[in-house]
XYZ file of C-alpha atoms in Angstrom:
785
model
C 113.029 -14.668 -3.408
C 113.103 -18.179 -4.877
C 112.685 -19.917 -1.533
C 110.014 -17.451 -0.438
C 107.965 -18.215 -3.571
C 108.342 -21.953 -2.953
C 107.339 -21.523 0.705
C 104.244 -19.527 -0.311
C 103.245 -22.259 -2.786
C 103.828 -25.019 -0.223
C 101.697 -23.147 2.316
C 98.817 -22.979 -0.158
C 99.333 -26.651 -1.015
C 99.283 -27.604 2.671
C 95.816 -26.119 3.035
C 94.525 -28.550 0.385
C 95.391 -31.447 2.716
C 93.389 -30.091 5.698
C 90.119 -31.633 6.887
C 88.672 -28.195 7.636
C 89.483 -24.554 7.053
C 91.548 -22.871 9.789
C 90.259 -20.259 12.153
C 91.475 -16.846 11.099
C 92.136 -15.814 14.685
C 95.615 -17.316 14.268
C 96.362 -14.867 11.462
C 98.000 -12.542 13.987
C 101.036 -14.838 13.780
C 101.816 -13.338 10.345
C 102.673 -9.766 11.514
C 104.525 -11.287 14.457
C 106.584 -13.358 12.050
C 107.193 -10.308 9.841
C 108.428 -8.351 12.857
C 110.719 -11.192 13.874
C 112.077 -11.583 10.341
C 112.769 -7.857 10.057
C 114.359 -7.680 13.519
C 116.784 -10.587 13.135
C 120.115 -9.520 11.600
C 120.944 -10.688 8.082
C 124.578 -11.388 8.981
C 126.186 -13.083 11.910
C 125.058 -15.926 14.104
C 121.340 -15.268 13.467
C 121.492 -15.182 9.675
C 119.940 -18.653 9.324
C 117.172 -17.773 11.772
C 116.502 -14.644 9.683
C 116.011 -16.745 6.556
C 113.866 -19.334 8.322
C 111.648 -16.610 9.735
C 110.966 -15.207 6.273
C 110.198 -18.692 4.942
C 107.793 -19.340 7.821
C 106.028 -16.034 7.165
C 105.747 -16.851 3.437
C 104.343 -20.325 4.147
C 101.854 -18.916 6.637
C 100.815 -16.232 4.161
C 100.270 -18.841 1.446
C 98.266 -21.025 3.828
C 95.913 -18.271 4.977
C 95.627 -16.718 1.539
C 94.444 -20.059 0.151
C 92.085 -20.428 3.139
C 90.588 -16.988 2.471
C 90.010 -17.846 -1.196
C 88.493 -21.203 -0.238
C 86.147 -19.513 2.251
C 84.870 -17.209 -0.486
C 84.342 -20.056 -2.949
C 82.636 -22.375 -0.503
C 80.293 -19.585 0.557
C 78.603 -19.833 -2.837
C 76.867 -23.148 -2.233
C 73.498 -24.712 -2.916
C 71.414 -24.680 0.254
C 70.656 -28.242 1.433
C 66.935 -27.393 1.494
C 66.980 -26.937 -2.312
C 68.656 -30.236 -3.154
C 66.476 -32.484 -5.309
C 63.777 -29.857 -5.843
C 62.666 -28.455 -9.196
C 64.244 -25.063 -9.793
C 63.436 -22.736 -12.682
C 66.711 -21.224 -13.873
C 67.743 -18.816 -16.580
C 71.258 -18.349 -17.873
C 73.802 -19.216 -20.518
C 75.568 -22.376 -21.669
C 79.274 -22.081 -20.826
C 81.947 -23.943 -22.771
C 81.344 -26.728 -25.276
C 78.447 -29.100 -24.533
C 79.617 -32.719 -24.432
C 77.677 -35.559 -26.028
C 77.371 -38.506 -23.639
C 75.915 -41.944 -24.143
C 72.640 -40.698 -22.676
C 72.349 -37.117 -23.876
C 74.302 -33.917 -23.246
C 76.378 -32.513 -20.380
C 77.132 -28.786 -20.221
C 78.222 -25.976 -17.948
C 75.605 -23.366 -17.120
C 76.093 -19.818 -15.832
C 73.023 -19.027 -13.718
C 71.710 -15.497 -14.042
C 68.405 -15.880 -12.273
C 66.518 -18.455 -10.200
C 62.736 -18.059 -10.288
C 62.124 -19.583 -6.852
C 61.994 -16.892 -4.135
C 64.787 -17.253 -1.609
C 66.607 -19.933 -3.586
C 70.382 -19.699 -3.102
C 71.830 -21.116 -6.317
C 75.559 -20.989 -7.193
C 76.586 -18.908 -10.147
C 77.936 -21.874 -12.109
C 76.556 -25.409 -12.246
C 76.987 -28.504 -14.411
C 73.842 -30.027 -15.919
C 72.825 -33.160 -17.801
C 70.094 -33.332 -20.418
C 69.087 -36.996 -20.679
C 67.610 -38.407 -23.894
C 65.350 -40.897 -22.120
C 63.710 -38.128 -20.085
C 63.565 -35.556 -22.896
C 63.333 -37.462 -26.209
C 62.155 -34.410 -28.149
C 64.759 -31.979 -26.852
C 67.079 -30.325 -29.355
C 70.859 -30.560 -28.833
C 72.275 -27.888 -26.548
C 74.470 -25.335 -28.319
C 77.423 -23.357 -26.999
C 76.624 -19.834 -25.827
C 72.849 -20.340 -25.891
C 70.604 -18.490 -23.452
C 68.214 -20.981 -21.883
C 65.301 -21.092 -19.504
C 65.104 -24.502 -17.891
C 63.907 -26.538 -14.942
C 66.552 -28.569 -13.152
C 67.078 -30.589 -10.008
C 70.388 -29.783 -8.361
C 72.534 -31.326 -5.674
C 75.741 -30.303 -3.966
C 79.051 -31.596 -5.370
C 79.725 -35.230 -4.554
C 82.266 -37.707 -5.897
C 83.433 -41.207 -5.176
C 85.968 -41.552 -2.350
C 88.486 -44.362 -2.869
C 92.109 -44.918 -1.807
C 94.334 -43.965 -4.735
C 91.332 -42.635 -6.658
C 90.427 -39.415 -8.446
C 88.908 -36.666 -6.271
C 86.005 -35.384 -8.355
C 84.882 -32.920 -5.683
C 88.307 -31.246 -5.685
C 88.210 -31.072 -9.492
C 84.834 -29.325 -9.348
C 86.027 -26.930 -6.637
C 89.017 -25.767 -8.664
C 86.706 -25.072 -11.621
C 84.207 -23.213 -9.435
C 81.376 -25.640 -10.207
C 79.354 -25.600 -7.008
C 76.324 -27.742 -7.937
C 75.405 -30.595 -10.289
C 72.039 -31.659 -11.639
C 69.807 -32.659 -14.517
C 66.962 -31.154 -16.518
C 63.449 -32.399 -15.821
C 62.065 -31.020 -19.098
C 63.335 -29.792 -22.438
C 64.898 -26.309 -22.119
C 63.450 -23.228 -23.755
C 65.503 -20.717 -25.723
C 65.362 -17.093 -24.615
C 66.724 -13.847 -25.949
C 69.919 -12.076 -25.049
C 71.641 -12.772 -21.725
C 74.902 -11.664 -20.140
C 78.423 -12.669 -21.136
C 78.205 -11.772 -24.825
C 81.952 -11.982 -25.456
C 82.251 -15.419 -23.853
C 79.173 -16.635 -25.714
C 80.699 -15.487 -29.016
C 83.950 -17.278 -28.168
C 82.150 -20.512 -27.296
C 80.101 -20.377 -30.497
C 83.295 -19.875 -32.491
C 84.897 -22.873 -30.758
C 81.830 -24.992 -31.483
C 81.957 -23.960 -35.149
C 85.635 -24.954 -35.344
C 84.853 -28.312 -33.725
C 82.034 -28.966 -36.175
C 84.147 -28.037 -39.186
C 87.039 -30.280 -38.146
C 84.686 -33.172 -37.353
C 83.112 -32.829 -40.781
C 86.458 -32.580 -42.567
C 87.856 -35.644 -40.798
C 84.663 -37.715 -40.619
C 85.489 -41.399 -40.272
C 89.177 -40.841 -39.568
C 90.557 -42.746 -36.542
C 92.349 -39.810 -34.903
C 89.858 -37.039 -35.662
C 89.092 -36.773 -31.948
C 92.747 -36.003 -31.175
C 92.872 -33.275 -33.826
C 89.723 -31.704 -32.369
C 91.190 -31.938 -28.853
C 94.359 -30.148 -30.003
C 92.279 -27.375 -31.562
C 89.540 -26.598 -29.036
C 90.284 -28.811 -26.014
C 87.283 -31.147 -26.490
C 88.537 -34.649 -25.620
C 85.120 -36.305 -25.846
C 85.829 -38.123 -29.134
C 89.115 -39.741 -28.025
C 88.408 -43.409 -27.422
C 89.326 -45.359 -24.279
C 91.701 -47.506 -26.329
C 93.564 -44.399 -27.509
C 93.815 -43.033 -23.955
C 95.253 -46.364 -22.844
C 97.833 -46.191 -25.638
C 98.794 -42.627 -24.667
C 99.107 -43.601 -21.005
C 101.239 -46.656 -21.751
C 103.621 -44.623 -23.903
C 103.699 -41.554 -21.627
C 102.343 -39.042 -24.163
C 98.961 -38.223 -22.606
C 100.062 -34.609 -22.196
C 100.541 -34.330 -25.967
C 97.042 -35.355 -27.024
C 95.152 -32.362 -25.673
C 95.835 -28.680 -25.219
C 98.619 -28.864 -22.657
C 101.110 -26.417 -21.257
C 103.753 -27.875 -23.552
C 101.740 -27.093 -26.688
C 100.902 -23.573 -25.538
C 104.555 -22.923 -24.665
C 105.971 -24.293 -27.912
C 103.350 -22.507 -30.028
C 104.236 -19.290 -28.220
C 107.936 -20.001 -28.798
C 107.278 -20.617 -32.501
C 105.560 -17.230 -32.767
C 108.452 -15.655 -30.814
C 111.089 -17.071 -33.171
C 109.189 -16.057 -36.313
C 108.548 -12.473 -35.173
C 112.083 -12.064 -33.870
C 113.547 -13.290 -37.172
C 111.339 -10.857 -39.132
C 112.043 -7.964 -36.745
C 115.792 -8.313 -37.060
C 115.470 -7.866 -40.812
C 113.807 -4.482 -40.285
C 116.423 -2.213 -38.609
C 113.923 0.627 -38.343
C 111.643 -1.409 -36.137
C 114.527 -2.421 -33.897
C 115.148 1.259 -33.129
C 111.735 1.477 -31.481
C 111.383 -1.996 -29.940
C 114.148 -4.603 -29.629
C 113.463 -7.755 -31.634
C 113.515 -9.938 -28.523
C 110.842 -7.871 -26.780
C 108.663 -7.723 -29.880
C 108.885 -11.490 -30.288
C 108.050 -12.032 -26.613
C 104.975 -9.778 -26.798
C 103.646 -11.481 -29.930
C 104.471 -14.903 -28.490
C 102.412 -14.102 -25.398
C 99.547 -12.867 -27.578
C 99.702 -16.108 -29.582
C 99.607 -18.136 -26.374
C 96.609 -16.121 -25.142
C 94.769 -16.738 -28.429
C 95.448 -20.469 -28.199
C 94.278 -20.578 -24.572
C 91.094 -18.724 -25.592
C 90.466 -21.272 -28.351
C 90.885 -23.961 -25.691
C 88.095 -22.350 -23.679
C 90.412 -21.041 -20.936
C 90.873 -24.483 -19.424
C 92.587 -24.479 -16.046
C 95.848 -26.193 -17.195
C 96.135 -23.849 -20.178
C 95.477 -20.846 -17.945
C 98.340 -21.845 -15.650
C 100.710 -21.979 -18.603
C 99.553 -18.554 -19.744
C 100.263 -17.117 -16.285
C 103.754 -18.638 -16.350
C 104.477 -17.191 -19.789
C 103.060 -13.791 -18.822
C 105.373 -13.677 -15.801
C 108.421 -14.502 -17.934
C 107.453 -11.949 -20.594
C 106.829 -9.252 -17.970
C 110.331 -9.778 -16.571
C 111.777 -9.547 -20.099
C 109.808 -6.413 -21.024
C 110.908 -4.782 -17.770
C 114.536 -5.330 -18.867
C 115.333 -7.159 -15.649
C 118.314 -9.461 -15.911
C 117.469 -12.564 -13.921
C 118.222 -16.268 -13.788
C 116.026 -19.090 -14.995
C 115.366 -20.199 -11.429
C 114.179 -16.730 -10.405
C 111.846 -16.600 -13.404
C 110.503 -20.050 -12.529
C 109.963 -18.983 -8.898
C 108.138 -15.825 -9.987
C 105.911 -17.904 -12.289
C 105.200 -20.311 -9.435
C 104.178 -17.443 -7.168
C 101.927 -15.915 -9.868
C 100.173 -19.221 -10.607
C 99.442 -19.968 -6.950
C 98.330 -16.380 -6.319
C 95.759 -16.631 -9.122
C 94.840 -20.283 -8.561
C 95.514 -21.410 -4.966
C 93.972 -24.813 -5.808
C 96.696 -25.535 -8.373
C 98.307 -28.064 -6.018
C 95.245 -30.304 -6.507
C 96.139 -30.784 -10.165
C 98.738 -33.357 -11.249
C 99.582 -31.094 -14.183
C 100.778 -28.379 -11.814
C 103.429 -30.628 -10.250
C 104.402 -32.236 -13.552
C 104.754 -28.914 -15.370
C 106.895 -27.176 -12.768
C 108.795 -30.401 -12.106
C 109.685 -30.778 -15.774
C 110.911 -27.180 -16.088
C 112.895 -27.458 -12.855
C 114.513 -30.660 -14.129
C 115.560 -28.940 -17.365
C 117.033 -26.013 -15.432
C 118.928 -28.323 -13.071
C 120.182 -30.547 -15.889
C 121.647 -27.564 -17.733
C 123.200 -25.863 -14.695
C 126.976 -25.911 -14.380
C 127.589 -27.361 -17.840
C 129.790 -25.417 -20.204
C 130.038 -27.858 -23.119
C 128.125 -27.207 -26.327
C 126.226 -30.290 -27.479
C 124.744 -31.071 -30.872
C 121.002 -30.471 -31.012
C 120.118 -34.175 -31.052
C 122.234 -34.903 -27.964
C 120.824 -31.905 -26.110
C 117.314 -33.137 -26.933
C 118.088 -36.645 -25.637
C 119.579 -35.187 -22.458
C 116.484 -33.046 -21.894
C 114.159 -36.031 -22.364
C 116.217 -38.159 -19.979
C 116.268 -35.414 -17.338
C 112.508 -34.834 -17.474
C 111.705 -38.558 -17.471
C 113.937 -39.158 -14.458
C 112.678 -36.185 -12.453
C 108.994 -37.015 -12.971
C 109.180 -40.638 -11.814
C 108.341 -39.790 -8.162
C 105.336 -37.648 -9.126
C 104.031 -40.179 -11.663
C 104.213 -43.054 -9.187
C 102.654 -40.985 -6.405
C 99.772 -39.721 -8.556
C 99.138 -42.404 -11.187
C 100.935 -45.459 -9.699
C 102.636 -46.140 -13.035
C 105.597 -45.061 -15.141
C 105.907 -45.566 -18.873
C 109.227 -47.261 -19.622
C 109.027 -46.237 -23.283
C 108.135 -42.606 -22.518
C 111.608 -41.156 -23.306
C 111.581 -42.786 -26.756
C 107.951 -41.902 -27.424
C 108.347 -38.260 -26.432
C 111.622 -37.926 -28.339
C 109.786 -38.157 -31.656
C 106.225 -37.297 -30.600
C 106.926 -33.882 -29.015
C 108.496 -32.226 -32.078
C 106.017 -33.782 -34.505
C 102.896 -33.026 -32.489
C 103.828 -29.677 -30.942
C 105.735 -28.159 -33.854
C 103.908 -29.738 -36.821
C 100.487 -31.119 -35.911
C 99.448 -28.242 -33.609
C 100.348 -25.408 -36.078
C 98.601 -27.317 -38.891
C 95.563 -27.891 -36.684
C 95.347 -24.213 -35.745
C 95.720 -23.262 -39.402
C 92.855 -25.611 -40.252
C 90.818 -24.023 -37.458
C 91.422 -20.515 -38.826
C 91.071 -21.269 -42.543
C 88.335 -23.276 -44.299
C 90.803 -25.649 -45.992
C 90.061 -29.293 -45.373
C 93.402 -30.267 -46.860
C 95.271 -28.730 -43.928
C 93.212 -30.765 -41.466
C 93.937 -33.908 -43.492
C 97.655 -33.105 -43.450
C 97.572 -32.664 -39.654
C 95.792 -36.004 -39.342
C 98.335 -37.699 -41.625
C 101.277 -36.524 -39.517
C 99.419 -37.558 -36.369
C 98.813 -41.004 -37.872
C 102.583 -41.445 -38.279
C 103.063 -40.574 -34.611
C 100.338 -43.010 -33.624
C 101.946 -45.829 -35.570
C 105.206 -45.278 -33.709
C 103.314 -45.329 -30.407
C 101.603 -48.597 -31.350
C 105.011 -50.198 -32.041
C 106.331 -49.050 -28.667
C 103.211 -50.261 -26.877
C 103.681 -53.694 -28.431
C 106.963 -54.150 -26.544
C 106.841 -56.742 -23.739
C 106.784 -54.244 -20.830
C 105.832 -50.718 -21.953
C 104.659 -49.597 -18.513
C 105.689 -50.361 -14.933
C 103.180 -50.169 -12.075
C 104.183 -49.429 -8.515
C 102.350 -49.306 -5.195
C 101.414 -46.026 -3.537
C 104.694 -44.658 -2.089
C 104.883 -42.922 1.260
C 105.998 -39.300 1.793
C 109.491 -40.409 2.836
C 109.933 -42.498 -0.316
C 108.800 -39.599 -2.506
C 111.106 -37.139 -0.746
C 114.149 -39.427 -1.013
C 113.441 -40.072 -4.699
C 113.203 -36.336 -5.429
C 116.538 -35.845 -3.692
C 117.954 -38.758 -5.668
C 116.748 -37.243 -8.941
C 118.393 -33.920 -8.057
C 121.674 -35.698 -7.283
C 121.587 -37.690 -10.531
C 120.972 -34.517 -12.540
C 124.105 -32.842 -11.122
C 127.119 -32.477 -13.442
C 129.400 -35.464 -13.872
C 132.299 -35.457 -11.486
C 130.206 -34.857 -8.389
C 131.495 -37.366 -5.798
C 128.973 -40.069 -4.948
C 126.519 -39.091 -7.680
C 125.592 -42.770 -8.066
C 124.018 -42.653 -4.606
C 121.099 -40.820 -6.215
C 119.998 -44.132 -7.720
C 120.045 -45.742 -4.272
C 117.681 -43.052 -2.992
C 115.071 -44.267 -5.511
C 114.810 -47.711 -3.888
C 112.214 -46.782 -1.198
C 110.045 -45.301 -3.956
C 110.292 -48.255 -6.318
C 109.927 -50.883 -3.604
C 107.734 -49.365 -0.880
C 106.644 -51.256 2.195
C 103.170 -52.612 1.424
C 100.764 -53.497 4.192
C 99.276 -56.965 3.595
C 96.960 -59.341 5.478
C 98.670 -61.811 7.798
C 98.241 -65.601 7.671
C 94.570 -66.523 8.042
C 93.476 -62.883 7.775
C 91.062 -61.551 5.164
C 90.634 -57.926 4.119
C 87.481 -56.880 2.319
C 87.456 -53.614 0.331
C 84.000 -52.435 -0.732
C 84.858 -49.688 -3.207
C 82.823 -46.543 -3.764
C 81.733 -46.962 -7.403
C 78.413 -45.129 -7.233
C 75.270 -47.122 -8.012
C 76.869 -50.546 -8.410
C 79.171 -52.988 -6.675
C 82.889 -53.745 -6.690
C 84.534 -55.681 -3.869
C 88.182 -56.731 -3.547
C 88.929 -59.608 -1.155
C 92.585 -60.002 -0.122
C 94.459 -62.693 1.748
C 98.162 -62.849 2.553
C 99.188 -63.720 -0.985
C 96.065 -63.541 -3.156
C 93.497 -61.045 -4.417
C 89.992 -61.619 -5.789
C 87.606 -59.103 -7.341
C 83.895 -59.684 -6.826
C 82.144 -57.571 -9.480
C 83.747 -54.607 -11.197
C 81.301 -51.748 -10.843
C 79.102 -49.962 -13.363
C 79.432 -48.602 -16.855
C 78.899 -44.855 -16.453
C 76.795 -42.575 -18.622
C 79.965 -40.885 -19.900
C 81.107 -44.175 -21.482
C 83.803 -44.780 -18.859
C 83.565 -47.646 -16.405
C 84.435 -48.328 -12.780
C 86.915 -51.047 -13.680
C 89.177 -48.508 -15.353
C 88.406 -45.486 -13.173
C 88.134 -46.997 -9.694
C 89.040 -50.676 -9.290
C 92.257 -50.783 -11.349
C 93.788 -47.624 -9.748
C 92.952 -49.019 -6.302
C 94.632 -52.340 -7.073
C 97.742 -50.663 -8.481
C 97.963 -48.412 -5.408
C 97.980 -51.554 -3.246
C 100.792 -53.088 -5.310
C 98.456 -55.626 -6.976
C 99.274 -55.952 -10.667
C 97.395 -59.193 -11.322
C 94.228 -60.735 -9.921
C 94.143 -64.350 -8.842
C 90.441 -64.550 -9.672
C 87.414 -62.551 -10.768
C 83.747 -63.216 -10.006
C 81.162 -61.340 -12.080
C 77.966 -62.010 -10.136
C 75.597 -61.402 -13.077
C 75.374 -59.312 -16.224
C 73.625 -56.168 -14.957
C 75.852 -53.304 -16.058
C 76.153 -51.874 -12.527
C 78.057 -55.050 -11.579
C 79.695 -56.100 -14.857
C 80.308 -52.748 -16.568
C 83.975 -52.593 -15.540
C 84.805 -56.291 -16.001
C 86.339 -55.984 -19.477
C 88.613 -53.104 -18.435
C 89.644 -54.952 -15.296
C 90.414 -58.030 -17.383
C 92.725 -56.004 -19.604
C 94.540 -54.227 -16.770
C 94.869 -57.066 -14.221
C 94.593 -60.285 -16.273
C 92.745 -62.488 -13.753
C 93.882 -66.102 -13.657
C 90.272 -67.287 -13.930
C 86.729 -65.911 -13.951
C 83.427 -67.184 -12.581
C 80.068 -65.845 -13.746
C 76.534 -66.957 -14.644
C 77.220 -65.264 -17.976
C 79.359 -68.267 -18.932
C 76.221 -70.429 -18.990
C 74.536 -68.060 -21.433
C 75.355 -67.006 -24.993
C 79.143 -66.569 -25.438
C 78.551 -63.203 -27.055
C 76.022 -61.991 -24.476
C 75.994 -58.200 -24.435
C 75.253 -55.903 -21.574
C 72.371 -53.421 -21.879
C 74.939 -50.846 -23.068
C 76.334 -53.047 -25.825
C 79.764 -54.061 -24.527
C 80.832 -57.707 -24.740
C 81.251 -58.921 -21.189
C 83.845 -61.526 -22.135
C 86.115 -59.039 -23.858
C 89.493 -58.955 -22.079
C 88.595 -61.797 -19.696
C 89.912 -65.365 -19.487
C 87.673 -68.326 -20.236
C 84.732 -67.995 -17.877
C 83.227 -70.793 -15.804
C 79.599 -70.707 -14.609
C 79.066 -70.068 -10.890
C 77.595 -73.153 -9.241
C 76.769 -73.786 -5.619
C 79.414 -75.999 -4.043
C 82.474 -74.509 -5.749
C 85.138 -73.647 -3.167
C 88.852 -72.968 -2.730
C 91.220 -71.952 0.061
C 93.891 -69.252 -0.042
C 96.286 -68.664 2.855
C 93.930 -70.173 5.426
C 90.831 -68.323 4.118
C 88.001 -70.300 2.485
C 85.918 -69.020 -0.437
C 82.661 -70.864 -1.207
C 79.972 -70.285 -3.836
C 76.541 -70.778 -2.219
C 74.307 -69.840 -5.155
C 72.981 -70.511 -7.799
C 72.358 -74.286 -7.943
C 73.213 -75.802 -11.317
C 69.575 -76.494 -12.220
C 68.694 -72.770 -12.046
C 70.399 -72.206 -15.391
C 67.912 -74.545 -17.113
C 64.892 -72.700 -15.710
C 64.045 -69.565 -17.740
C 61.729 -68.305 -14.993
C 64.654 -67.217 -12.827
C 65.723 -63.621 -13.443
C 69.356 -62.605 -13.802
C 69.206 -61.143 -10.301
C 67.971 -64.404 -8.813
C 70.802 -66.269 -10.566
C 73.477 -63.990 -9.079
C 76.624 -65.622 -7.723
C 76.602 -65.604 -3.915
C 80.049 -65.898 -2.354
C 80.995 -66.484 1.273
C 84.487 -65.617 2.529
C 85.390 -67.368 5.789
C 88.512 -66.728 7.862
C 89.404 -67.909 11.369
C 88.512 -64.395 12.543
C 85.110 -63.933 10.910
C 83.117 -64.330 7.708
C 81.600 -62.104 5.018
C 78.630 -62.889 2.765
C 78.394 -61.300 -0.710
C 74.925 -61.997 -2.176
C 75.083 -59.599 -5.158
C 71.552 -58.795 -6.419
C 69.528 -61.773 -5.240
C 65.974 -60.960 -4.271
C 63.503 -62.713 -2.007
C 63.237 -65.852 -4.137
C 67.022 -66.294 -4.039
C 67.117 -65.563 -0.324
C 64.425 -68.204 0.277
C 66.368 -70.719 -1.807
C 69.494 -70.146 0.305
C 67.539 -70.529 3.528
C 66.126 -73.850 2.323
C 69.398 -75.332 0.977
C 72.236 -74.015 3.182
C 70.755 -72.315 6.276
C 73.781 -73.335 8.357
C 76.156 -71.418 6.032
C 74.413 -68.047 6.004
C 75.648 -66.668 9.329
C 78.306 -63.980 8.784
C 79.728 -61.057 10.719
C 79.704 -58.856 7.602
C 76.972 -58.774 4.952
C 77.053 -56.767 1.743
C 73.335 -55.984 1.519
C 71.632 -57.808 -1.357
C 70.564 -55.611 -4.282
C 71.982 -52.437 -2.714
C 69.347 -52.444 0.031
C 66.298 -52.503 -2.254
C 62.830 -53.247 -0.948
C 62.727 -56.516 -2.911
C 65.559 -58.045 -0.872
C 66.666 -58.360 2.771
C 63.554 -60.179 3.960
C 63.202 -60.436 7.767
C 63.886 -64.181 7.625
C 67.074 -63.668 5.610
C 68.332 -60.936 7.945
C 67.685 -63.192 10.922
C 69.514 -66.093 9.245
C 72.662 -64.044 8.536
C 72.690 -62.098 11.850
C 75.429 -59.670 10.687
C 77.332 -57.277 12.941
C 77.902 -54.962 9.982
C 75.786 -54.512 6.844
C 77.310 -52.681 3.885
C 75.131 -50.763 1.424
C 76.905 -50.072 -1.883
C 74.769 -47.385 -3.509
C 75.097 -44.182 -5.501
C 74.702 -40.742 -3.964
C 71.054 -39.637 -4.327
C 70.417 -42.537 -6.731
C 67.080 -42.608 -8.547
C 66.099 -45.960 -7.030
C 66.163 -44.667 -3.475
C 68.666 -47.341 -2.385
C 68.996 -48.266 0.386
C 65.354 -48.160 1.397
C 64.750 -46.648 4.807
C 62.692 -49.605 6.043
C 65.479 -52.010 5.019
C 68.118 -50.009 6.921
C 65.840 -49.956 9.951
C 65.316 -53.722 9.700
C 69.045 -54.305 9.953
C 69.359 -51.856 12.838
C 66.676 -53.706 14.752
C 68.574 -56.961 14.131
C 71.652 -55.434 15.797
C 73.661 -54.683 12.633
C 75.624 -51.453 12.149
C 74.885 -49.945 8.703
C 77.836 -48.810 6.560
C 77.190 -46.862 3.336
C 79.573 -46.140 0.481
C 77.535 -43.113 -0.627
C 78.174 -41.434 2.733
C 81.430 -42.939 4.004
C 83.242 -43.731 0.747
C 85.153 -46.955 0.225
C 85.073 -49.309 3.191
C 87.976 -51.490 4.303
C 86.942 -54.331 6.621
C 89.736 -56.387 8.168
C 89.266 -59.777 9.786
C 92.299 -59.969 12.074
C 93.396 -61.642 15.286
C 92.451 -58.466 17.148
C 88.899 -58.616 15.775
C 87.013 -56.902 12.946
C 88.365 -53.461 12.025
C 86.474 -51.013 9.798
C 88.108 -48.094 7.992
C 86.087 -45.455 6.123
C 87.731 -43.570 3.257
C 86.014 -40.253 4.010
C 87.244 -40.376 7.614
C 90.791 -41.404 6.731
C 91.169 -38.732 4.038
C 89.015 -35.813 5.110
C 89.220 -32.582 3.136
C 87.596 -29.249 3.840
C 85.547 -29.258 0.628
C 83.844 -32.617 1.146
C 80.094 -32.344 1.480
C 80.102 -28.571 0.992
């Protein structure tokens, strides 16, 4: 049964790696496999074939079951004809609305679309922007609204080693995104009364805790532990949690739900055993399990039935059902049954890192305790458990996040009991009772935990980053972890450590001598380019600052660099201070500590702020102004700044765009020109000063392909084979302009677009220029649907 459950889960997981859904005509293989499995004898020479047949049938069943569920979910899609058109919708706000830097973002359950024939999904995610609706009132949880919105199908950035936003939306059944074109109107009663009441209660709890802890540094964490709203946790705090390996503790996680349920179980069981009359009707263990499950369900409801919390509830319900049925079973059988139940309910679970980390942690604890008869003191058992979990999760952490916290065992050793067994119960008490003192006490205990985390983070090397490992390295490391967790005395147990070497030191593909690789990352409406030579890496711009407050440097560029095994940049060029180019520079400076930085910003006020208020120099080394004529050579590849001339800084008539740094990268196998946001005046200046240096095989289109750039004379001077447009999906500027794309086509250039093809990798090699598109390399069945 255990292996069959694992095979079923792996079959469902395999579907999530497919570029398209399978044809169901091959489903006839399932009854054939069942017949074969039933026909083969259990004993004798065919016993192994019997087992393999059952595993194959289970894997095939999991694969096609997940495909059937995916077909049903994808069928509820926004028709392409209705993208970008005003739609009058009526429905209810689902979950807690989130305040963003530009307004509100909220889930919306659509009950009715006024447009005849409009096919609108049942659940969408909407934005209400302040600049478009200055008089609109804040959106409240559970409200029934009538609104006008413009929707589009799910779309996310596609980058190597990056987060798959489209998969995240699919798992949560959000099948369209959009924004309001006018302030919404409130209407009377609508469906989903019980869910609306729950969401209003959660919003009331959030408001009460925010009021009680106003001005306190960790109020956002307390709120997150109560109702699952992580909006008020700062980027600096998330960085601290990631470095110390306690991210799972600072929101409603499976660990908190499990330990809260266990706390209720222990309390009820202790009370029940003191009442012999009750034990005659229901054994204390069963009563405690039932109440523990009810407590977990209440906590998951308060969390808004988030997907990770739901998975934990399914696992606990499976374990409790086995207990209530009085079935004697092993821990591994219970874990396998929970795995089967989770995948049956949520076949997209394999897309979530939490799924692998949760089951991996429990499996590590089961394996670490197997075959050991000695009784250890509680503190030693706790240390052993932390060591086992930390060791077993290294392969998953490196594969998913490209980093491992070296201080995680120490941090979790004191943070787990304090947060899960003290802070969480106090927080839930404060949520249930109107006593501000309880919330203050929870915050005080949390502050002690945070101080310990700050001390650990101050150590010289709190986190270790590794390149993206291959499947073989991950598999060998998992085997090595299993060997190391075996009881002492197993011959050759030390070989488990050797099996970790391919994971920790993977083979990394790098440019050869004289080669240059250009990575134009998919950052939405903005620009971020990484240029690599054999032994050096340069970032040209760092992408935008997003409306949510996050930035591309932290979300896109840094994960990409870590996945490539790049832990430090040799240089950074910030072309100018528009936030779609400089928004991620500070984060990138903190994560990859560039040796130097060039930017026109250095010639301006040292405390120059972006339009969104962040100091561009924060986290960066001393910046030097870009000036035409600057150049350097790395590994046979020449980098040269062509623009702006020094005297442009003294002329206030030049805009920031016209003063953008223009960089040319020249290798023996071809050249690339990166003109940032220069417009026609800058293009004319380049044609007058350095016309002989403009020719390049690859051109990153100036100003994202706007109509104010890419003049016919400039296009003719560059004569590119490829032109790259870095633009956001359905951006409000209409970049790239159709006439600009056509102009490049007529000049013989092949257009490449990040909004359609994802991140672009362009290699200048001895064999010629090679182009790789992220959406072609990593196709998934949900993309564009």
